Coordinates of C-alpha atoms (C1' of nucleotides) in Angstrom, one line a residue:
Chain A
X26 CA -16.7 -9.9 -10.3
X27 CA -14.1 -9.2 -12.4
X28 CA -16.4 -6.2 -13.9
X29 CA -13.5 -4.4 -16.3
X30 CA -12.2 -8.2 -17.8
X31 CA -16.3 -9.0 -18.3
X32 CA -16.7 -5.1 -20.6
X33 CA -13.5 -5.9 -22.0
X34 CA -14.5 -9.2 -23.7
X35 CA -17.3 -7.4 -25.4
X36 CA -15.1 -5.3 -26.8
X37 CA -12.7 -8.2 -28.0
X38 CA -16.1 -9.4 -29.5
X39 CA -16.8 -6.3 -31.4
X40 CA -13.3 -6.2 -32.4
X41 CA -13.1 -9.7 -34.0
X42 CA -16.7 -9.5 -35.5
X43 CA -15.7 -6.4 -37.0
X44 CA -12.1 -7.9 -38.4
X45 CA -9.9 -5.7 -36.8
X46 CA -6.7 -6.8 -35.7
X47 CA -5.1 -5.2 -33.2
X48 CA -3.6 -5.9 -29.6
X49 CA -6.2 -5.6 -27.2
X50 CA -6.5 -2.1 -25.5
X51 CA -8.6 -1.9 -23.3
X52 CA -11.5 -0.1 -21.5
X53 CA -10.8 2.0 -18.8
X54 CA -12.7 3.4 -15.4
X55 CA -15.0 6.4 -17.2
X56 CA -12.9 10.0 -16.2
X57 CA -16.4 11.6 -15.7
X58 CA -20.0 10.5 -14.2
X59 CA -21.3 12.2 -17.7
X60 CA -19.0 9.6 -19.7
X61 CA -20.8 6.7 -18.0
X62 CA -19.0 3.8 -16.3
X63 CA -16.6 2.4 -19.1
X64 CA -15.2 4.3 -21.7
X65 CA -12.8 2.6 -24.2
X66 CA -10.2 4.7 -26.0
X67 CA -8.2 2.5 -28.5
X68 CA -9.9 4.5 -31.3
X69 CA -7.6 6.8 -31.2
X70 CA -4.2 4.4 -30.7
X71 CA -5.6 2.3 -33.7
X72 CA -6.3 5.5 -36.1
X73 CA -2.6 5.5 -37.4
X74 CA -2.5 2.0 -37.8
X75 CA -5.7 0.7 -39.7
X76 CA -4.8 4.8 -41.1
X77 CA -8.3 5.5 -40.9
X78 CA -10.0 8.6 -38.9
X79 CA -10.6 6.8 -34.8
X80 CA -14.0 8.2 -35.3
X81 CA -14.4 6.0 -37.6
X82 CA -13.0 2.9 -36.3
X83 CA -15.0 3.5 -33.0
X84 CA -18.1 3.7 -35.1
X85 CA -17.1 0.5 -36.4
X86 CA -16.3 -1.0 -32.8
X87 CA -19.7 0.3 -32.0
X88 CA -21.4 -1.6 -34.6
X89 CA -20.5 -5.2 -33.9
X90 CA -20.5 -4.3 -29.8
X91 CA -23.2 -7.0 -28.5
X92 CA -24.5 -5.3 -25.4
X93 CA -25.3 -9.0 -23.8
X94 CA -27.4 -7.3 -21.9
X95 CA -24.8 -6.5 -19.8
X96 CA -24.0 -3.0 -21.1
X97 CA -27.4 0.1 -21.8
X98 CA -26.1 1.9 -23.7
X99 CA -22.5 2.9 -26.2
X100 CA -22.0 6.4 -27.1
X101 CA -19.1 7.6 -29.9
X102 CA -17.5 11.2 -27.8
X103 CA -15.1 13.6 -28.7
X104 CA -12.1 12.4 -31.4
X105 CA -13.2 8.8 -31.0
X106 CA -14.0 7.9 -27.5
X107 CA -16.6 4.6 -27.0
X108 CA -18.4 6.0 -23.4
X109 CA -19.8 2.7 -22.0
X110 CA -23.0 2.7 -19.8
X111 CA -23.5 -0.3 -17.9
X112 CA -27.3 -1.7 -17.9
X113 CA -28.8 -1.0 -14.4
X114 CA -30.9 -4.4 -14.2
X115 CA -27.8 -6.2 -14.4
X116 CA -26.0 -4.3 -12.1
X117 CA -28.7 -4.8 -9.6
X118 CA -28.8 -8.7 -10.5
X119 CA -24.9 -8.8 -10.0
X120 CA -24.7 -7.1 -6.5
X121 CA -27.9 -9.4 -5.4
X122 CA -25.8 -12.3 -6.9
X123 CA -22.7 -11.1 -4.7
X124 CA -24.9 -9.7 -1.4
X125 CA -26.0 -13.3 -1.1
X126 CA -22.1 -15.2 -1.6
X127 CA -19.9 -15.3 1.0
X128 CA -17.3 -14.2 -1.1
X129 CA -19.1 -11.3 -2.2
X130 CA -19.2 -12.4 -5.8
X131 CA -15.2 -12.5 -6.0
X132 CA -13.9 -15.7 -7.1
X133 CA -10.9 -17.6 -6.6
X134 CA -7.7 -17.7 -9.0
X135 CA -8.1 -20.3 -11.8
X136 CA -4.1 -20.8 -11.6
X137 CA -3.1 -20.0 -8.0
X138 CA 0.5 -20.2 -7.5
X139 CA 2.6 -20.5 -4.4
X140 CA 3.7 -17.0 -3.0
X141 CA 6.3 -16.5 -0.7
X142 CA 6.2 -13.7 1.3
X143 CA 8.9 -12.1 3.3
X144 CA 7.7 -9.6 5.6
X145 CA 8.5 -8.4 9.5
X146 CA 12.5 -10.1 10.0
X147 CA 13.2 -8.9 13.1
X148 CA 16.5 -8.9 14.9
X149 CA 16.4 -11.4 17.8
X150 CA 19.0 -9.6 19.3
X151 CA 17.0 -6.0 19.7
X152 CA 13.7 -5.2 19.9
X153 CA 11.1 -4.6 18.0
X154 CA 11.4 -0.9 16.9
X155 CA 8.9 1.2 14.9
X156 CA 11.4 0.2 11.5
X157 CA 9.7 -3.2 11.9
X158 CA 6.0 -1.8 11.7
X159 CA 5.5 -1.0 7.9
X160 CA 7.6 -4.5 6.8
X161 CA 5.1 -6.2 9.0
X162 CA 1.7 -4.6 8.1
X163 CA 2.9 -4.3 4.6
X164 CA 3.7 -7.7 4.3
X165 CA 1.0 -9.2 5.8
X166 CA -1.3 -7.2 3.8
X167 CA -0.1 -8.8 0.8
X168 CA -0.2 -12.1 2.2
X169 CA -3.9 -12.0 3.2
X170 CA -4.7 -10.7 -0.2
X171 CA -2.9 -13.0 -2.2
X172 CA -4.4 -15.8 0.3
X173 CA -8.0 -14.4 -0.2
X174 CA -7.5 -14.6 -4.1
X175 CA -6.7 -18.1 -3.9
X176 CA -2.6 -18.1 -4.4
X177 CA -1.0 -20.8 -1.7
X178 CA 1.0 -18.1 0.8
X179 CA 3.8 -19.3 2.3
X180 CA 4.7 -16.7 4.8
X181 CA 8.4 -16.6 5.9
X182 CA 9.6 -14.7 8.8
X183 CA 13.8 -14.2 8.1
X184 CA 14.4 -13.2 11.5
X185 CA 18.3 -12.3 12.4
X186 CA 19.4 -15.0 14.7
X187 CA 23.0 -14.8 13.9
X188 CA 25.8 -13.1 13.9
X189 CA 28.9 -11.8 16.3
X190 CA 26.7 -9.9 18.3
X191 CA 25.0 -13.7 20.5
X192 CA 28.4 -14.6 21.3
X193 CA 28.5 -11.5 23.9
X194 CA 24.5 -11.7 24.5
X195 CA 24.9 -15.4 25.9
X196 CA 27.7 -14.4 27.8
X197 CA 25.6 -12.2 29.4
X198 CA 23.3 -14.4 29.9
X199 CA 25.2 -16.8 31.5
X200 CA 26.4 -14.8 34.1
X201 CA 23.3 -13.7 34.6
X202 CA 21.8 -17.1 35.6
X203 CA 18.4 -17.0 36.7
X204 CA 17.6 -13.4 36.9
X205 CA 18.5 -13.4 33.2
X206 CA 15.3 -14.1 32.2
X207 CA 13.3 -11.2 33.6
X208 CA 16.1 -8.9 32.3
X209 CA 15.7 -9.8 28.8
X210 CA 11.9 -7.9 29.2
X211 CA 13.7 -5.3 27.8
X212 CA 16.6 -6.6 25.1
X213 CA 17.3 -2.8 24.6
X214 CA 18.7 -2.7 28.1
X215 CA 19.9 -5.9 28.1
X216 CA 22.1 -5.6 25.0
X217 CA 23.3 -2.7 26.8
X218 CA 24.2 -3.8 29.9
X219 CA 25.8 -6.7 27.9
X220 CA 28.1 -4.1 26.2
X221 CA 28.8 -2.1 29.0
X222 CA 30.3 -5.5 30.7
X223 CA 32.2 -6.6 27.2
X224 CA 34.0 -3.3 26.5
X225 CA 35.2 -3.0 30.3
X226 CA 36.0 -6.2 31.2
X227 CA 38.9 -8.2 29.4
X228 CA 37.9 -11.8 30.1
X229 CA 34.0 -11.4 29.8
X230 CA 35.0 -9.9 26.4
X231 CA 37.5 -12.9 25.2
X232 CA 34.6 -14.8 26.6
X233 CA 31.8 -14.0 24.4
X234 CA 33.9 -14.0 21.6
X235 CA 34.9 -17.6 22.4
X236 CA 31.2 -18.0 22.2
X237 CA 31.1 -17.1 19.2
X238 CA 32.6 -19.6 17.9
X239 CA 31.2 -22.2 19.8
X240 CA 28.0 -21.8 18.8
X241 CA 29.4 -21.8 15.0
X242 CA 30.9 -25.0 16.4
X243 CA 27.6 -26.4 18.0
X244 CA 28.8 -26.4 21.4
X245 CA 26.6 -28.3 23.4
X246 CA 26.3 -25.5 26.2
X247 CA 26.2 -22.4 23.8
X248 CA 24.0 -24.0 21.6
X249 CA 21.2 -24.6 24.4
X250 CA 22.3 -20.9 26.0
X251 CA 21.6 -19.5 22.2
X252 CA 18.2 -21.1 21.7
X253 CA 16.9 -20.1 25.0
X254 CA 17.6 -16.5 24.3
X255 CA 16.0 -16.4 20.9
X256 CA 13.1 -18.3 22.1
X257 CA 12.9 -15.1 24.9
X258 CA 13.5 -12.9 22.2
X259 CA 10.5 -14.8 19.6
X260 CA 8.7 -14.3 22.8
X261 CA 8.5 -10.7 22.5
X262 CA 8.0 -10.8 19.1
X263 CA 4.6 -12.6 19.4
X264 CA 3.3 -10.6 21.5
X265 CA 3.5 -7.2 19.5
X266 CA 2.2 -10.0 16.7
X267 CA -0.4 -10.5 18.9
X268 CA -1.1 -7.0 19.4
X269 CA -0.6 -5.8 16.1
X270 CA -3.4 -8.7 14.9
X271 CA -0.8 -10.1 12.7
X272 CA -0.9 -13.2 11.2
X273 CA 2.8 -14.4 11.8
X274 CA 3.3 -18.1 14.0
X275 CA 6.3 -19.9 14.8
X276 CA 5.7 -22.1 11.9
X277 CA 6.5 -19.5 9.6
X278 CA 9.6 -18.5 11.7
X279 CA 12.9 -19.4 8.8
X280 CA 15.7 -17.7 10.6
X281 CA 18.9 -16.7 8.9
X282 CA 20.8 -19.8 11.3
X283 CA 18.5 -21.7 9.1
X284 CA 20.4 -21.7 6.0
X285 CA 23.6 -21.9 7.6
X286 CA 24.5 -25.1 6.3
X287 CA 23.5 -24.2 3.1
X288 CA 26.1 -21.1 2.8
X289 CA 29.1 -23.8 1.4
X290 CA 27.1 -24.9 -1.3
X291 CA 26.0 -21.6 -2.4
X292 CA 29.3 -20.7 -2.5
X293 CA 30.2 -23.9 -4.4
X294 CA 28.0 -23.5 -7.0
X295 CA 28.6 -20.1 -7.8
X296 CA 32.1 -21.3 -8.3
X297 CA 30.8 -24.3 -10.8
X298 CA 28.9 -21.0 -12.7
X299 CA 31.9 -19.8 -13.0
X300 CA 31.0 -16.6 -11.0
X301 CA 33.3 -16.4 -8.6
X302 CA 36.0 -13.7 -8.6
X303 CA 38.2 -13.4 -5.6
X304 CA 39.2 -10.1 -4.8
X305 CA 41.4 -8.9 -2.0
X306 CA 40.4 -11.8 -0.6
X307 CA 37.4 -12.3 -0.6
X308 CA 35.0 -14.1 -2.9
X309 CA 32.6 -11.8 -4.8
X310 CA 30.4 -12.1 -7.7
X311 CA 31.2 -9.2 -10.8
X312 CA 28.0 -8.5 -12.2
X313 CA 28.4 -6.6 -15.4
X314 CA 27.6 -3.0 -15.1
X315 CA 27.9 -3.1 -11.4
X316 CA 30.6 -1.2 -9.0
X317 CA 30.6 -2.9 -6.0
X318 CA 30.8 -6.6 -6.7
X319 CA 28.4 -9.0 -4.2
X320 CA 30.8 -10.2 -1.9
X321 CA 29.4 -14.2 -0.7
X322 CA 32.5 -15.1 1.5
X323 CA 34.8 -13.1 3.6
X324 CA 38.2 -12.6 3.2
X325 CA 38.0 -14.3 6.7
X326 CA 35.8 -17.3 5.2
X327 CA 32.8 -15.7 7.1
X328 CA 29.5 -15.3 5.1
X329 CA 27.2 -12.5 4.8
X330 CA 23.8 -11.8 4.0
X331 CA 24.0 -12.0 0.3
X332 CA 25.1 -15.3 0.9
X333 CA 22.1 -16.3 3.2
X334 CA 19.3 -14.3 1.0
X335 CA 21.1 -16.3 -2.0
X336 CA 20.6 -19.5 0.1
X337 CA 16.8 -18.4 0.9
X338 CA 16.1 -17.9 -2.4
X339 CA 17.3 -21.2 -3.5
X340 CA 15.5 -23.0 -0.6
X341 CA 12.1 -20.8 -1.6
X342 CA 12.8 -21.1 -5.5
X343 CA 13.6 -25.2 -5.2
X344 CA 12.4 -26.8 -2.0
X345 CA 8.6 -24.3 -1.6
X346 CA 8.5 -24.0 -5.0
X347 CA 7.2 -20.7 -5.0
X348 CA 6.8 -18.9 -8.4
X349 CA 6.4 -15.8 -6.6
X350 CA 8.6 -14.5 -3.9
X351 CA 8.3 -10.8 -1.9
X352 CA 10.5 -8.9 -0.2
X353 CA 8.9 -6.6 2.2
X354 CA 11.4 -4.5 3.2
X355 CA 13.1 -0.9 3.7
X356 CA 13.7 0.9 -0.2
X357 CA 17.3 1.9 1.2
X358 CA 18.1 -1.8 0.6
X359 CA 16.7 -1.8 -3.3
X360 CA 20.5 -2.2 -4.2
X361 CA 20.9 -5.0 -2.4
X362 CA 18.1 -7.2 -3.9
X363 CA 18.5 -6.1 -7.7
X364 CA 22.3 -7.7 -7.3
X365 CA 21.1 -10.4 -5.2
X366 CA 18.0 -11.4 -7.7
X367 CA 20.2 -11.2 -10.2
X368 CA 23.4 -13.6 -9.5
X369 CA 19.8 -16.1 -8.2
X370 CA 18.9 -15.4 -11.6
X371 CA 22.3 -16.0 -13.3
X372 CA 23.2 -19.0 -11.4
X373 CA 20.1 -20.3 -11.8
X374 CA 19.6 -20.8 -8.6
X375 CA 15.7 -19.5 -9.2
X376 CA 14.3 -20.7 -12.2
X377 CA 13.4 -17.7 -15.4
X378 CA 9.8 -17.8 -14.9
X379 CA 9.8 -17.0 -11.0
X380 CA 8.9 -13.3 -10.1
X381 CA 11.0 -12.2 -7.8
X382 CA 10.1 -8.5 -6.3
X383 CA 11.3 -6.0 -3.7
X384 CA 8.2 -4.9 -2.1
X385 CA 10.0 -1.8 -0.8
X386 CA 8.5 1.0 1.0
X387 CA 9.8 4.6 2.6
X388 CA 11.0 5.7 6.0
X389 CA 8.9 6.6 8.8
X390 CA 8.9 10.3 9.4
X391 CA 7.6 12.2 12.2
X392 CA 5.4 15.1 11.9
X393 CA 8.4 17.2 11.4
X394 CA 9.7 14.9 8.4
X395 CA 12.5 14.0 10.6
X396 CA 13.4 10.1 11.0
X397 CA 10.8 9.2 13.7
X398 CA 12.9 9.5 16.9
X399 CA 12.0 9.2 20.9
X400 CA 12.4 12.9 22.5
X401 CA 15.8 11.8 23.2
X402 CA 16.6 10.6 20.1
X403 CA 16.6 7.2 20.6
X404 CA 14.2 4.4 18.7
X405 CA 10.7 4.2 19.5
X406 CA 10.2 1.0 20.6
X407 CA 6.8 -1.0 18.8
X408 CA 5.3 -2.2 21.4
X409 CA 5.4 1.1 23.7
X410 CA 3.6 2.6 19.9
X411 CA 1.1 0.1 20.3
X412 CA -0.1 0.4 23.9
X413 CA -0.3 4.7 23.0
X414 CA -2.0 4.2 20.0
X415 CA -4.8 2.0 22.2
X416 CA -4.9 5.1 24.8
X417 CA -5.6 7.7 22.3
X418 CA -8.4 5.4 20.8
X419 CA -9.8 5.5 23.7
X420 CA -10.0 9.2 23.9
X421 CA -11.2 9.2 20.6
X422 CA -14.6 7.1 21.0
X423 CA -16.5 8.9 23.5
X424 CA -19.0 7.4 22.6
X425 CA -22.3 7.8 23.9
X426 CA -22.7 4.2 24.7
X427 CA -22.5 3.0 27.9
X428 CA -19.3 0.7 27.6
X429 CA -18.2 -1.3 30.4
X430 CA -14.2 -1.3 31.1
X431 CA -13.7 -4.6 29.3
X432 CA -15.8 -3.5 26.4
X433 CA -14.2 -0.1 25.9
X434 CA -10.8 -1.6 26.2
X435 CA -11.7 -4.2 23.5
X436 CA -12.9 -1.6 21.2
X437 CA -10.3 0.6 21.9
X438 CA -7.8 -2.3 20.8
X439 CA -9.3 -2.7 17.5
X440 CA -9.7 1.0 16.8
X441 CA -6.6 2.5 18.0
X442 CA -4.6 -0.3 16.3
X443 CA -6.5 -0.2 13.2
X444 CA -5.9 3.2 12.2
X445 CA -1.8 3.2 12.8
X446 CA -2.4 0.2 10.6
X447 CA -4.8 1.9 8.1
X448 CA -2.3 5.5 8.3
X449 CA 0.3 3.5 7.2
X450 CA -1.3 1.2 4.0
X451 CA -3.4 4.0 3.1
X452 CA -0.3 5.5 1.3
X453 CA 1.8 4.9 -1.3
X454 CA 4.3 2.3 0.2
X455 CA 6.9 4.1 -1.5
X456 CA 6.9 7.3 -0.2
X457 CA 8.3 8.3 3.1
X458 CA 5.7 7.9 5.6
X459 CA 4.7 10.7 8.5
X460 CA 3.8 9.7 11.1
X461 CA 0.8 11.7 13.0
X462 CA -1.3 10.4 15.7
X463 CA -4.4 13.7 15.4
X464 CA -4.3 12.4 11.5
X465 CA -4.5 8.9 11.7
X466 CA -7.3 9.3 14.4
X467 CA -9.3 11.7 12.9
X468 CA -13.2 10.9 11.8
X469 CA -12.5 13.0 9.2
X470 CA -10.8 12.2 5.2
X471 CA -9.4 8.5 4.2
X472 CA -8.7 7.3 7.6
X473 CA -9.6 4.1 9.7
X474 CA -11.8 6.2 12.2
X475 CA -14.1 7.2 8.8
X476 CA -14.4 3.7 7.9
X477 CA -15.1 2.2 11.3
X478 CA -18.1 4.8 11.9
X479 CA -19.5 4.2 8.2
X480 CA -19.4 0.7 9.3
X481 CA -21.0 0.9 12.6
X482 CA -23.6 3.2 11.5
X483 CA -24.7 0.7 8.7
X484 CA -24.9 -1.9 11.6
X485 CA -27.1 0.8 13.5
X486 CA -29.9 0.7 10.7
X487 CA -30.1 -3.4 10.6
X488 CA -30.0 -3.6 14.5
X489 CA -33.3 -0.5 14.0
X490 CA -34.5 -2.8 11.0
X491 CA -34.4 -5.9 13.3
X492 CA -35.4 -8.4 10.1
X493 CA -34.4 -10.6 7.8
X494 CA -33.0 -8.5 4.6
X495 CA -34.4 -10.6 1.9
X496 CA -35.6 -8.5 -0.9
X497 CA -34.5 -7.1 -4.8
X498 CA -32.2 -5.3 -5.5
X499 CA -33.3 -2.5 -7.9
X500 CA -31.1 0.5 -8.5
X501 CA -33.3 3.6 -8.7
X502 CA -31.6 6.5 -8.9
X503 CA -28.3 7.5 -10.6
X504 CA -26.2 7.4 -7.1
X505 CA -27.8 4.2 -6.5
X506 CA -26.1 3.5 -10.3
X507 CA -22.5 4.8 -8.9
X508 CA -22.6 2.8 -5.6
X509 CA -23.5 -0.5 -7.3
X510 CA -21.5 -0.3 -9.8
X511 CA -18.4 0.4 -7.1
X512 CA -19.5 -2.4 -5.5
X513 CA -19.2 -4.5 -8.4
X514 CA -15.3 -3.2 -8.9
X515 CA -14.2 -4.7 -5.7
X516 CA -12.2 -7.4 -7.5
X517 CA -10.9 -5.8 -9.9
X518 CA -9.2 -3.4 -7.4
X519 CA -7.7 -6.6 -5.1
X520 CA -6.6 -8.5 -8.0
X521 CA -4.7 -5.0 -9.3
X522 CA -3.7 -4.4 -5.7
X523 CA -2.7 -7.6 -5.4
X524 CA -0.4 -7.6 -8.6
X525 CA 1.3 -4.0 -7.9
X526 CA 1.8 -5.0 -4.4
X527 CA 0.1 -1.7 -3.1
X528 CA -2.0 -2.0 -0.1
X529 CA -2.8 2.1 -0.9
X530 CA -5.0 0.7 -3.6
X531 CA -7.8 -1.4 -1.2
X532 CA -7.9 2.2 1.1
X533 CA -8.4 4.4 -1.6
X534 CA -11.3 2.0 -2.8
X535 CA -12.8 1.6 0.4
X536 CA -12.7 5.4 0.9
X537 CA -14.5 6.1 -2.5
X538 CA -16.8 3.2 -1.5
X539 CA -17.7 4.8 1.5
X540 CA -17.6 8.6 0.9
X541 CA -20.4 7.0 -1.8
X542 CA -22.4 5.5 0.3
X543 CA -22.9 8.2 2.8
X544 CA -24.4 10.1 -0.1
X545 CA -26.2 8.1 -1.5
X546 CA -27.9 7.4 2.4
X547 CA -27.8 11.2 2.8
X548 CA -30.4 11.4 -0.1
X549 CA -31.8 8.1 -0.4
X550 CA -33.7 7.0 3.4
X551 CA -33.7 3.7 4.2
X552 CA -36.2 3.3 7.2
X553 CA -37.8 7.0 7.4
X554 CA -41.6 6.9 7.2
X555 CA -42.8 7.3 3.4
X556 CA -40.3 4.4 2.1
X557 CA -42.0 1.5 0.5
X558 CA -40.9 -1.8 1.7
X559 CA -39.3 -2.8 -2.0
X560 CA -37.7 0.5 -2.1
X561 CA -36.7 -0.4 1.1
X562 CA -35.5 -3.9 0.9
X563 CA -33.2 -3.3 -2.1
X564 CA -31.3 0.1 0.0
X565 CA -31.1 -2.0 3.0
X566 CA -29.4 -4.6 0.7
X567 CA -27.0 -2.1 -0.6
X568 CA -26.4 -1.2 2.1
X569 CA -25.9 -4.5 3.9
X570 CA -23.1 -5.5 0.7
X571 CA -21.3 -2.2 1.1
X572 CA -20.7 -3.4 5.0
X573 CA -19.6 -6.2 4.0
X574 CA -17.3 -5.1 1.8
X575 CA -16.1 -2.6 4.3
X576 CA -15.6 -5.6 6.4
X577 CA -13.6 -7.8 3.8
X578 CA -11.7 -4.9 2.6
X579 CA -10.1 -4.1 6.3
X580 CA -9.9 -8.1 7.1
X581 CA -7.3 -8.2 4.2
X582 CA -5.7 -5.3 5.9
X583 CA -5.7 -7.0 9.3
X584 CA -8.2 -4.7 10.8
X585 CA -11.2 -5.8 12.4
X586 CA -14.5 -3.9 12.1
X587 CA -16.8 -3.5 15.9
X588 CA -20.8 -3.2 15.4
X589 CA -20.9 -0.1 17.3
X590 CA -18.5 2.6 18.4
Chain B
rG3 C1' 32.1 11.1 -7.8
rC4 C1' 28.7 7.0 -9.7
rA5 C1' 24.2 4.4 -9.2
rC6 C1' 18.7 4.4 -7.2
rU7 C1' 14.6 7.0 -5.4
rC8 C1' 11.3 11.7 -5.0
rU9 C1' 9.5 16.8 -6.2
rU10 C1' 1.2 17.3 -7.8
rA11 C1' -2.9 23.2 -3.9
rG12 C1' -1.1 26.1 2.8
rC13 C1' 0.0 21.2 4.7
rU14 C1' -0.7 15.2 3.7
rU15 C1' -2.0 13.2 -0.5
rA16 C1' -4.6 10.4 -5.5
rG17 C1' -3.9 9.8 -10.3
rC18 C1' 2.0 6.8 -13.4
rU19 C1' -0.4 -0.1 -18.9
rG20 C1' -0.6 8.0 -22.1
rG21 C1' -6.8 10.4 -22.8
rA22 C1' -11.8 14.8 -23.0
rU23 C1' -12.1 20.2 -17.5
rA24 C1' -5.3 17.0 -12.3
rG25 C1' -9.1 13.8 -8.1
rA26 C1' -9.6 14.1 -2.4
rG27 C1' -8.5 15.4 3.0
rC28 C1' -7.0 19.1 6.5
rA29 C1' -7.1 23.8 7.0
rU30 C1' -10.3 28.8 5.5
rC31 C1' -15.0 30.6 4.4
rG32 C1' -19.9 29.4 3.2
rG33 C1' -24.4 26.5 3.9
rU34 C1' -28.0 21.5 4.6
rU35 C1' -31.4 19.2 9.9
rU36 C1' -38.2 18.8 14.0
rG37 C1' -31.1 15.0 12.1
rC38 C1' -33.2 6.4 9.7
rG39 C1' -25.9 7.5 14.6
rG40 C1' -24.1 15.4 12.0
rU41 C1' -17.9 12.1 14.2
rA42 C1' -22.7 13.1 8.4
rC43 C1' -23.6 15.7 4.0
rC44 C1' -23.1 20.4 0.3
rG45 C1' -20.8 24.1 -1.9
rA46 C1' -16.8 28.0 -2.3
rA47 C1' -12.1 29.2 -2.7
rG48 C1' -7.0 27.4 -3.5
rG49 C1' -3.2 23.5 -9.0
rU50 C1' 2.6 27.0 -14.6
rC51 C1' 2.2 18.8 -12.3
rA52 C1' 9.7 21.3 -9.3
rC53 C1' 12.2 23.7 -14.7
rA54 C1' 13.2 23.2 -20.1
rG55 C1' 13.0 20.3 -24.4
rG56 C1' 11.6 16.0 -26.8
rU57 C1' 8.1 12.0 -28.4
rU58 C1' 2.4 12.0 -30.0
rC59 C1' -3.9 13.7 -32.6
rG60 C1' -3.4 14.0 -27.1
rA61 C1' 2.1 14.0 -21.8
rA62 C1' 1.3 14.8 -14.4
rU63 C1' 2.2 10.0 -16.6
rC64 C1' 7.1 8.0 -21.7
rC65 C1' 12.6 10.2 -22.9
rU66 C1' 16.5 13.5 -22.3
rG67 C1' 18.6 17.3 -19.6
rU68 C1' 18.8 21.2 -15.5
rA69 C1' 17.9 21.9 -10.0
rG70 C1' 16.4 20.7 -5.3
rA71 C1' 15.6 16.5 -1.6
rG72 C1' 16.8 11.7 0.4
rU73 C1' 19.0 6.7 -0.2
rG74 C1' 22.7 3.8 -1.0
rU75 C1' 27.7 3.1 -2.8
rA76 C1' 33.2 -4.0 -1.0
rC77 C1' 33.7 -7.7 3.5
rC78 C1' 27.1 -5.4 9.5
rA79 C1' 22.2 -6.8 8.1

RNA sequence: GCACUCUUAGCUUAGCUGGAUAGAGCAUCGGUUUGCGGUACCGAAGGUCACAGGUUCGAAUCCUGUAGAGUGUACCA
């Protein structure tokens, strides 16, 4: 339910009825419990415009306000705040509906759009490392979220499969023969070995250079080697995606090489648009106000990533028909994207109404605030990190339940991977992220385990109850009121999170929701003796809607839940 | 040099379409239970929202400047 919008509609109607002409000012969540559920602060802003005192304006609005069964009361406070209380019966009925609905009462967009989300983008010449983690899970969350809200999401994994290093790599692959398959398991090592050969052996180096040219000119033998290399390397990535529980498949891969043939046209079109200028032998676009140009063709005739990105933008906007194109890439590339987006718009590669956004995120740091590295200063392989998460999760869930080794492994996997994802998604993506095992595997605070624990605890109530939950929700006290309103806010939160591409808004919401539930549950017993059946069922249903909301929220974050832990 | 980003409690942070006393968690101190999963809940203490101006009835939030940190800065991606 779009709760805020519904409340807003009431205010808008009141404006119309009172004959106030002003741009709509929206209600906000009440800042304090004693101020009700929502507050409208617009009267103060209107005071100057209407040349009236704000309390009087508030009174006028109030006089015209029709509650529509939704509001219980509205009061003026302070200099002209209007505090709004939702009607408990209306809340109860709305929650009832949500509880019985598969989508928890959350609607699908009326005007869905095609949205491209570009994320993960590993380099085929290297192993996936922690640097790819944030892009992969933030991007996946955004894609899940938009999809859930009804947009047609096109996931794009823009893998790096082109460049001079591949000449060296396939030359080495060829030299290794059948053995190559095995050694490709450790790409990092493979790369090092190939580089070693390249530096030590002139003949090999020449062959490597020759192979670069041959791939580019479409030599069959070299292309076969190259394809084999990409295939194996991509397989490693898929192993990571599988472990990470991320929705990226081979169909989502649209590699750099995919745009090769269109690069010439990009440059031609820029030339036609009169945007091209030669500088030191390179073809450049000089944007007004920018010191450094966007180079689209090197002096040696080669193309750059800006060219590929322009080709990709063209493809996504015109062939795929996307109206929103989101790049989930490290914040350090913000300058690059700002330029490329500008060029694409000015050259008409992308229509004006297409939203281009760089969903930037900060660097992953270790506990001491330095960039995340292994003890000897190397990059941490993502697959190792994920395996460690599962091992650590196992140690954290010393459960009273008697699990078989297989069950424990399964739960540890969900919990461990979930913890890694949640901790990352829970902070504002633009700030640097401090990676801390102890914090992420703690049961306290805004953590994945606190959510998992709450969910499992609710499931335990249901197991104990053992019957169908069919009753009527009745709002019994202040806490139930707060919990129910929080449950109804879910759609608002998801929409805002989608608009801002901000997963942490979802985690913040879930945390508030669970905290409220815990307080509610602490004070309002469900299965204890002395609770009448009617109240019991109402509370069970609130618990059920809470659990479903947790599950749905986590699902959007790409995290599964477990019934016991 | 120039550009962009950041600076909120000891630590990690939320809040940024301007609103009423800036929210949390960790750590610290104290409390709750014959406990529906206590890996929970309640409370205390802890803040010149980097600093200085400005706009406004009202600023953590918008603007300008200063300081500190980070990042980017012509043929890598």
